[in-house]
């Protein structure tokens, strides 16, 4: 009789689990007999059906068996896990050295096939039952507690797989959603500006449609424009002393030591602020002014612009006589009031757009120039500007000016002609040959205009190159 290290019941339980781990057990199960002891036939039926291989030669190794029965010698580890520690019928067991002996029965995975592969009840389990029958010992029924989870022969890989099966699997849809969200956030971080512009474009396009902006009837629009312009006139009337503030700022900047002295073209005044529009090549003096942008300076609290500043010997100053006599009020924008130095104007200023607003703009400029002591001739009706050729003043020496304007006569030698109506085609031709010293301010549009402004029905006027928009007040006198 062969000696066994394990009892019959434990051997049967281990054999049952090994067959289940190898995946060779059939779907049908044998009914358990009643009672504590089993007959030899009942014990054989309880042994699981498996695929097994009988070792024929000691030269066979696990790699050779795996390649012969499974077609892949790398699956020798699967055979080793199924047979490790199992006592063979002739004694001995497969250990860590993985040596095989002839006659050993090796349990194979369920997909084994080929020469030498047999199917049937687990031969080791059957041998245990036969040994117990020969010894006259009762064959106990396998204990229900001998489950694969509690069996000592359970392999670490199978125990790990059973533990992992308790954890819920990760949903591939969840992983895909997380990856898509990460890509979306990365794209927004890198290209958020064009993405948001693309998203907002349809809404902006719809908002710009005409039907989205209901327009008031013409009488209502004219009444609103009149009220707006009346408020601008009241703002200008309340701004006592702002003409003087604007003039002082122009004089200080013209007299301030700088590489290129600033000659402001326009001045914005507010109750507690002051802005000037200067040529792009002007040099900011080290004084109470700071640069807002290339052509706009703001007055801040500090020293006067004419305070002494150490300069190198290469520092120069434009030889321009300071003057403010032609600094004329144009209009207002809320608390701000705009003054334009018309001494920087060379020959022609035209105001295109809405005829009534353009004509009022010409009248406001003419009134402002007359109030500053300039010689202004206002032509209306059918009076033409061709006759100004005959009454033109004698030419005066030209003087240098900033990049926004060209050369022109001194303010005292200039004569202004205001035409508060749209010029005819023949009159626009005359603008190309105006005598020196004559400046025309009229309504209309022409390529000969030095300054081209545009008036709107709402009372606003865009000053073109000056970069300012104001509400023109109602003129004092209208035909």
Short mmCIF file of N, CA and C in Angstrom, two decimals, residues 126-258:
data_model
loop_
_atom_site.label_atom_id
_atom_site.label_comp_id
_atom_site.label_asym_id
_atom_site.label_seq_id
_atom_site.Cartn_x
_atom_site.Cartn_y
_atom_site.Cartn_z
N UNK A 126 -8.64 9.33 -8.14
CA UNK A 126 -9.05 7.93 -8.25
C UNK A 126 -8.08 7.04 -7.48
N UNK A 127 -6.76 7.34 -7.59
CA UNK A 127 -5.76 6.54 -6.86
C UNK A 127 -5.96 6.66 -5.36
N UNK A 128 -6.31 7.84 -4.87
CA UNK A 128 -6.56 8.02 -3.44
C UNK A 128 -7.74 7.15 -2.99
N UNK A 129 -8.80 7.15 -3.83
CA UNK A 129 -9.99 6.35 -3.47
C UNK A 129 -9.65 4.86 -3.46
N UNK A 130 -8.86 4.42 -4.43
CA UNK A 130 -8.49 3.01 -4.49
C UNK A 130 -7.62 2.63 -3.31
N UNK A 131 -6.69 3.45 -2.93
CA UNK A 131 -5.84 3.16 -1.78
C UNK A 131 -6.67 3.03 -0.51
N UNK A 132 -7.64 3.92 -0.39
CA UNK A 132 -8.49 3.86 0.82
C UNK A 132 -9.32 2.59 0.81
N UNK A 133 -9.80 2.14 -0.37
CA UNK A 133 -10.61 0.92 -0.44
C UNK A 133 -9.76 -0.30 -0.13
N UNK A 134 -8.50 -0.36 -0.63
CA UNK A 134 -7.62 -1.48 -0.37
C UNK A 134 -7.26 -1.59 1.10
N UNK A 135 -7.17 -0.47 1.76
CA UNK A 135 -6.81 -0.50 3.18
C UNK A 135 -8.01 -0.82 4.05
N UNK A 136 -9.20 -0.94 3.43
CA UNK A 136 -10.40 -1.25 4.18
C UNK A 136 -10.89 -0.08 4.99
N UNK A 137 -10.44 1.09 4.68
CA UNK A 137 -10.88 2.29 5.40
C UNK A 137 -12.11 2.85 4.71
N UNK A 138 -13.02 3.40 5.50
CA UNK A 138 -14.18 4.06 4.86
C UNK A 138 -13.74 5.29 4.08
N UNK A 139 -14.38 5.49 2.97
CA UNK A 139 -14.05 6.65 2.14
C UNK A 139 -14.98 7.79 2.52
N UNK A 140 -14.48 8.79 3.20
CA UNK A 140 -15.37 9.88 3.66
C UNK A 140 -15.80 10.75 2.49
N UNK A 141 -17.01 11.36 2.67
CA UNK A 141 -17.49 12.33 1.68
C UNK A 141 -16.67 13.61 1.80
N UNK A 142 -16.35 14.23 0.69
CA UNK A 142 -15.57 15.48 0.78
C UNK A 142 -16.26 16.49 1.66
N UNK A 143 -15.50 17.12 2.53
CA UNK A 143 -16.07 18.09 3.47
C UNK A 143 -16.56 19.32 2.73
N UNK A 144 -17.78 19.81 3.04
CA UNK A 144 -18.25 21.01 2.34
C UNK A 144 -17.42 22.24 2.65
N UNK A 145 -16.65 22.22 3.76
CA UNK A 145 -15.83 23.40 4.05
C UNK A 145 -14.59 23.47 3.17
N UNK A 146 -14.26 22.32 2.50
CA UNK A 146 -13.04 22.31 1.68
C UNK A 146 -13.31 22.99 0.36
N UNK A 147 -13.48 24.26 0.39
CA UNK A 147 -13.75 25.07 -0.81
C UNK A 147 -12.44 25.57 -1.39
N UNK A 148 -12.44 25.97 -2.66
CA UNK A 148 -11.19 26.46 -3.25
C UNK A 148 -10.62 27.65 -2.53
N UNK A 149 -11.51 28.48 -1.89
CA UNK A 149 -10.96 29.65 -1.21
C UNK A 149 -10.19 29.25 0.03
N UNK A 150 -10.62 28.11 0.70
CA UNK A 150 -9.98 27.71 1.94
C UNK A 150 -8.93 26.64 1.72
N UNK A 151 -8.84 26.05 0.52
CA UNK A 151 -7.92 24.95 0.26
C UNK A 151 -6.50 25.42 0.32
N UNK A 152 -5.60 24.73 1.01
CA UNK A 152 -4.20 25.15 1.08
C UNK A 152 -3.49 25.03 -0.24
N UNK A 153 -4.06 24.25 -1.18
CA UNK A 153 -3.39 24.08 -2.46
C UNK A 153 -3.70 25.19 -3.45
N UNK A 154 -4.49 26.19 -3.02
CA UNK A 154 -4.86 27.28 -3.93
C UNK A 154 -3.62 28.07 -4.29
N UNK A 155 -3.45 28.33 -5.58
CA UNK A 155 -2.27 29.06 -6.06
C UNK A 155 -2.44 30.55 -5.77
N UNK A 156 -1.33 31.24 -5.56
CA UNK A 156 -1.42 32.69 -5.27
C UNK A 156 -2.07 33.47 -6.40
N UNK A 157 -1.81 33.08 -7.66
CA UNK A 157 -2.37 33.84 -8.79
C UNK A 157 -3.89 33.73 -8.81
N UNK A 158 -4.42 32.47 -8.49
CA UNK A 158 -5.87 32.29 -8.50
C UNK A 158 -6.51 33.02 -7.33
N UNK A 159 -5.84 33.01 -6.16
CA UNK A 159 -6.39 33.74 -5.02
C UNK A 159 -6.44 35.23 -5.32
N UNK A 160 -5.38 35.73 -6.00
CA UNK A 160 -5.38 37.15 -6.35
C UNK A 160 -6.47 37.49 -7.33
N UNK A 161 -6.71 36.54 -8.30
CA UNK A 161 -7.76 36.80 -9.28
C UNK A 161 -9.13 36.79 -8.62
N UNK A 162 -9.32 35.88 -7.60
CA UNK A 162 -10.60 35.85 -6.90
C UNK A 162 -10.80 37.11 -6.07
N UNK A 163 -9.71 37.61 -5.47
CA UNK A 163 -9.83 38.86 -4.70
C UNK A 163 -10.15 40.02 -5.63
N UNK A 164 -9.52 40.04 -6.80
CA UNK A 164 -9.77 41.12 -7.74
C UNK A 164 -11.19 41.09 -8.26
N UNK A 165 -11.78 39.86 -8.34
CA UNK A 165 -13.14 39.78 -8.87
C UNK A 165 -14.14 40.44 -7.96
N UNK A 166 -13.82 40.62 -6.68
CA UNK A 166 -14.74 41.28 -5.77
C UNK A 166 -14.83 42.78 -6.05
N UNK A 167 -13.80 43.35 -6.65
CA UNK A 167 -13.81 44.77 -6.95
C UNK A 167 -14.59 45.03 -8.22
N UNK A 168 -15.40 46.10 -8.24
CA UNK A 168 -16.18 46.41 -9.45
C UNK A 168 -15.25 46.81 -10.58
N UNK A 169 -15.47 46.31 -11.79
CA UNK A 169 -14.62 46.69 -12.91
C UNK A 169 -14.80 48.16 -13.29
N UNK A 170 -13.76 48.76 -13.86
CA UNK A 170 -13.81 50.16 -14.31
C UNK A 170 -14.59 50.22 -15.61
N UNK A 171 -15.56 51.12 -15.65
CA UNK A 171 -16.40 51.26 -16.84
C UNK A 171 -15.60 51.94 -17.95
N UNK A 172 -15.46 51.30 -19.12
CA UNK A 172 -14.72 51.95 -20.22
C UNK A 172 -15.34 53.28 -20.64
N UNK A 173 -16.65 53.41 -20.51
CA UNK A 173 -17.29 54.68 -20.87
C UNK A 173 -16.83 55.81 -19.94
N UNK A 174 -16.65 55.45 -18.65
CA UNK A 174 -16.16 56.44 -17.71
C UNK A 174 -14.75 56.89 -18.06
N UNK A 175 -13.89 55.93 -18.42
CA UNK A 175 -12.53 56.29 -18.83
C UNK A 175 -12.54 57.14 -20.09
N UNK A 176 -13.40 56.79 -21.06
CA UNK A 176 -13.49 57.59 -22.28
C UNK A 176 -13.98 59.00 -22.01
N UNK A 177 -14.97 59.13 -21.10
CA UNK A 177 -15.45 60.47 -20.75
C UNK A 177 -14.38 61.31 -20.07
N UNK A 178 -13.61 60.68 -19.18
CA UNK A 178 -12.52 61.42 -18.52
C UNK A 178 -11.47 61.87 -19.51
N UNK A 179 -11.12 60.99 -20.46
CA UNK A 179 -10.13 61.37 -21.48
C UNK A 179 -10.65 62.50 -22.35
N UNK A 180 -11.93 62.44 -22.73
CA UNK A 180 -12.51 63.52 -23.55
C UNK A 180 -12.53 64.84 -22.78
N UNK A 181 -12.87 64.78 -21.49
CA UNK A 181 -12.85 66.01 -20.69
C UNK A 181 -11.47 66.60 -20.56
N UNK A 182 -10.45 65.74 -20.39
CA UNK A 182 -9.08 66.23 -20.30
C UNK A 182 -8.65 66.89 -21.61
N UNK A 183 -8.99 66.27 -22.74
CA UNK A 183 -8.65 66.88 -24.03
C UNK A 183 -9.36 68.21 -24.22
N UNK A 184 -10.62 68.30 -23.79
CA UNK A 184 -11.36 69.54 -23.93
C UNK A 184 -10.73 70.65 -23.09
N UNK A 185 -10.37 70.34 -21.85
CA UNK A 185 -9.75 71.35 -21.00
C UNK A 185 -8.40 71.78 -21.55
N UNK A 186 -7.63 70.83 -22.09
CA UNK A 186 -6.33 71.18 -22.69
C UNK A 186 -6.52 72.11 -23.88
N UNK A 187 -7.50 71.79 -24.74
CA UNK A 187 -7.76 72.66 -25.89
C UNK A 187 -8.20 74.05 -25.49
N UNK A 188 -9.06 74.14 -24.46
CA UNK A 188 -9.50 75.45 -24.00
C UNK A 188 -8.34 76.24 -23.39
N UNK A 189 -7.44 75.55 -22.69
CA UNK A 189 -6.30 76.26 -22.09
C UNK A 189 -5.35 76.80 -23.14
N UNK A 190 -5.21 76.10 -24.26
CA UNK A 190 -4.26 76.52 -25.30
C UNK A 190 -4.90 77.49 -26.29
N UNK A 191 -6.16 77.24 -26.64
CA UNK A 191 -6.78 78.06 -27.71
C UNK A 191 -8.12 78.62 -27.25
N UNK A 192 -8.17 79.16 -26.00
CA UNK A 192 -9.47 79.60 -25.47
C UNK A 192 -9.98 80.83 -26.20
N UNK A 193 -9.10 81.72 -26.65
CA UNK A 193 -9.58 82.92 -27.33
C UNK A 193 -10.25 82.60 -28.67
N UNK A 194 -9.58 81.87 -29.59
CA UNK A 194 -10.29 81.56 -30.85
C UNK A 194 -11.50 80.67 -30.64
N UNK A 195 -11.45 79.79 -29.62
CA UNK A 195 -12.61 78.92 -29.37
C UNK A 195 -13.80 79.74 -28.94
N UNK A 196 -13.59 80.66 -28.01
CA UNK A 196 -14.71 81.48 -27.54
C UNK A 196 -15.19 82.43 -28.62
N UNK A 197 -14.27 82.92 -29.47
CA UNK A 197 -14.71 83.78 -30.58
C UNK A 197 -15.57 82.98 -31.55
N UNK A 198 -15.17 81.74 -31.80
CA UNK A 198 -15.96 80.91 -32.71
C UNK A 198 -17.34 80.59 -32.11
N UNK A 199 -17.37 80.35 -30.79
CA UNK A 199 -18.65 80.05 -30.16
C UNK A 199 -19.54 81.29 -30.13
N UNK A 200 -18.95 82.45 -29.90
CA UNK A 200 -19.75 83.67 -29.77
C UNK A 200 -20.14 84.26 -31.11
N UNK A 201 -19.47 83.84 -32.20
CA UNK A 201 -19.73 84.48 -33.49
C UNK A 201 -21.18 84.39 -33.92
N UNK A 202 -21.87 83.23 -33.84
CA UNK A 202 -23.27 83.21 -34.27
C UNK A 202 -24.14 84.17 -33.48
N UNK A 203 -23.89 84.28 -32.17
CA UNK A 203 -24.71 85.18 -31.35
C UNK A 203 -24.42 86.64 -31.70
N UNK A 204 -23.15 86.96 -31.96
CA UNK A 204 -22.82 88.34 -32.35
C UNK A 204 -23.44 88.67 -33.70
N UNK A 205 -23.39 87.70 -34.63
CA UNK A 205 -23.97 87.95 -35.95
C UNK A 205 -25.47 88.18 -35.86
N UNK A 206 -26.14 87.39 -35.03
CA UNK A 206 -27.58 87.57 -34.87
C UNK A 206 -27.88 88.91 -34.21
N UNK A 207 -27.05 89.30 -33.23
CA UNK A 207 -27.28 90.57 -32.54
C UNK A 207 -27.09 91.76 -33.46
N UNK A 208 -26.28 91.60 -34.52
CA UNK A 208 -26.03 92.71 -35.44
C UNK A 208 -27.08 92.85 -36.52
N UNK A 209 -28.00 91.93 -36.59
CA UNK A 209 -29.05 92.03 -37.60
C UNK A 209 -29.92 93.25 -37.34
N UNK A 210 -30.39 93.85 -38.42
CA UNK A 210 -31.19 95.07 -38.29
C UNK A 210 -32.47 94.86 -37.52
N UNK A 211 -33.10 93.70 -37.72
CA UNK A 211 -34.38 93.49 -37.04
C UNK A 211 -34.22 93.29 -35.55
N UNK A 212 -32.96 93.04 -35.12
CA UNK A 212 -32.73 92.91 -33.68
C UNK A 212 -32.63 94.27 -33.00
N UNK A 213 -32.48 95.36 -33.78
CA UNK A 213 -32.36 96.70 -33.22
C UNK A 213 -33.50 97.57 -33.76
N UNK A 214 -34.61 97.61 -33.11
CA UNK A 214 -35.72 98.42 -33.61
C UNK A 214 -35.33 99.90 -33.64
N UNK A 215 -35.65 100.52 -34.72
CA UNK A 215 -35.28 101.92 -34.91
C UNK A 215 -36.51 102.80 -34.69
N UNK A 216 -36.30 103.87 -33.93
CA UNK A 216 -37.39 104.79 -33.67
C UNK A 216 -37.73 105.56 -34.94
N UNK A 217 -38.96 106.03 -35.04
CA UNK A 217 -39.32 106.88 -36.20
C UNK A 217 -38.45 108.12 -36.26
N UNK A 218 -38.38 108.70 -37.46
CA UNK A 218 -37.50 109.85 -37.68
C UNK A 218 -37.80 111.01 -36.74
N UNK A 219 -39.06 111.41 -36.52
CA UNK A 219 -39.30 112.54 -35.58
C UNK A 219 -38.76 112.25 -34.18
N UNK A 220 -38.92 110.99 -33.74
CA UNK A 220 -38.42 110.64 -32.41
C UNK A 220 -36.90 110.70 -32.38
N UNK A 221 -36.26 110.22 -33.43
CA UNK A 221 -34.79 110.26 -33.47
C UNK A 221 -34.28 111.69 -33.48
N UNK A 222 -34.91 112.55 -34.24
CA UNK A 222 -34.49 113.96 -34.28
C UNK A 222 -34.68 114.63 -32.94
N UNK A 223 -35.78 114.29 -32.24
CA UNK A 223 -36.01 114.87 -30.92
C UNK A 223 -34.94 114.39 -29.93
N UNK A 224 -34.57 113.10 -30.00
CA UNK A 224 -33.52 112.59 -29.12
C UNK A 224 -32.18 113.27 -29.41
N UNK A 225 -31.88 113.45 -30.70
CA UNK A 225 -30.62 114.11 -31.05
C UNK A 225 -30.60 115.55 -30.56
N UNK A 226 -31.75 116.22 -30.67
CA UNK A 226 -31.81 117.62 -30.22
C UNK A 226 -31.59 117.71 -28.71
N UNK A 227 -32.20 116.79 -27.95
CA UNK A 227 -32.00 116.80 -26.50
C UNK A 227 -30.55 116.51 -26.16
N UNK A 228 -29.95 115.58 -26.89
CA UNK A 228 -28.55 115.24 -26.63
C UNK A 228 -27.65 116.45 -26.90
N UNK A 229 -27.91 117.14 -27.98
CA UNK A 229 -27.09 118.30 -28.32
C UNK A 229 -27.35 119.48 -27.38
N UNK A 230 -28.58 119.54 -26.89
CA UNK A 230 -28.88 120.61 -25.93
C UNK A 230 -28.12 120.38 -24.63
N UNK A 231 -28.04 119.11 -24.20
CA UNK A 231 -27.25 118.82 -23.00
C UNK A 231 -25.77 119.14 -23.21
N UNK A 232 -25.26 118.88 -24.43
CA UNK A 232 -23.86 119.22 -24.72
C UNK A 232 -23.66 120.73 -24.64
N UNK A 233 -24.64 121.51 -25.14
CA UNK A 233 -24.52 122.97 -25.07
C UNK A 233 -24.53 123.44 -23.61
N UNK A 234 -25.36 122.81 -22.78
CA UNK A 234 -25.38 123.18 -21.37
C UNK A 234 -24.08 122.81 -20.68
N UNK A 235 -23.50 121.67 -21.05
CA UNK A 235 -22.21 121.28 -20.47
C UNK A 235 -21.13 122.28 -20.84
N UNK A 236 -21.14 122.74 -22.08
CA UNK A 236 -20.13 123.73 -22.51
C UNK A 236 -20.35 125.05 -21.80
N UNK A 237 -21.62 125.45 -21.63
CA UNK A 237 -21.90 126.72 -20.96
C UNK A 237 -21.49 126.68 -19.49
N UNK A 238 -21.62 125.53 -18.84
CA UNK A 238 -21.24 125.41 -17.42
C UNK A 238 -19.74 125.33 -17.22
N UNK A 239 -19.00 124.98 -18.28
CA UNK A 239 -17.56 124.78 -18.13
C UNK A 239 -16.78 126.07 -18.21
N UNK A 240 -17.05 127.00 -17.33
CA UNK A 240 -16.31 128.26 -17.31
C UNK A 240 -14.88 127.99 -16.84
N UNK A 241 -13.95 128.56 -17.50
CA UNK A 241 -12.54 128.39 -17.15
C UNK A 241 -11.87 127.23 -17.84
N UNK A 242 -12.63 126.38 -18.56
CA UNK A 242 -12.00 125.25 -19.22
C UNK A 242 -11.21 125.68 -20.46
N UNK A 243 -11.66 126.76 -21.11
CA UNK A 243 -10.89 127.29 -22.23
C UNK A 243 -9.51 127.73 -21.76
N UNK A 244 -9.49 128.37 -20.59
CA UNK A 244 -8.21 128.82 -20.05
C UNK A 244 -7.35 127.63 -19.64
N UNK A 245 -7.94 126.62 -18.99
CA UNK A 245 -7.17 125.44 -18.60
C UNK A 245 -6.55 124.76 -19.81
N UNK A 246 -7.33 124.62 -20.91
CA UNK A 246 -6.81 124.00 -22.12
C UNK A 246 -5.68 124.82 -22.71
N UNK A 247 -5.84 126.17 -22.69
CA UNK A 247 -4.78 127.03 -23.24
C UNK A 247 -3.51 126.96 -22.44
N UNK A 248 -3.63 126.93 -21.11
CA UNK A 248 -2.44 126.83 -20.26
C UNK A 248 -1.71 125.52 -20.51
N UNK A 249 -2.46 124.43 -20.67
CA UNK A 249 -1.82 123.14 -20.93
C UNK A 249 -1.06 123.16 -22.26
N UNK A 250 -1.66 123.76 -23.29
CA UNK A 250 -0.97 123.85 -24.58
C UNK A 250 0.29 124.67 -24.46
N UNK A 251 0.23 125.83 -23.78
CA UNK A 251 1.40 126.69 -23.62
C UNK A 251 2.50 125.99 -22.84
N UNK A 252 2.14 125.27 -21.78
CA UNK A 252 3.16 124.59 -20.97
C UNK A 252 3.86 123.50 -21.78
N UNK A 253 3.10 122.73 -22.55
CA UNK A 253 3.74 121.67 -23.32
C UNK A 253 4.59 122.23 -24.45
N UNK A 254 4.17 123.35 -25.05
CA UNK A 254 4.99 123.94 -26.11
C UNK A 254 6.28 124.53 -25.55
N UNK A 255 6.23 124.99 -24.30
CA UNK A 255 7.42 125.61 -23.71
C UNK A 255 8.26 124.64 -22.90
N UNK A 256 7.77 123.44 -22.64
CA UNK A 256 8.52 122.48 -21.82
C UNK A 256 9.75 121.99 -22.55
N UNK A 257 10.89 121.88 -21.85
CA UNK A 257 12.11 121.37 -22.50
C UNK A 257 11.94 119.90 -22.86
N UNK A 258 12.15 119.58 -24.11
CA UNK A 258 12.04 118.21 -24.60
C UNK A 258 12.80 118.10 -25.91
#
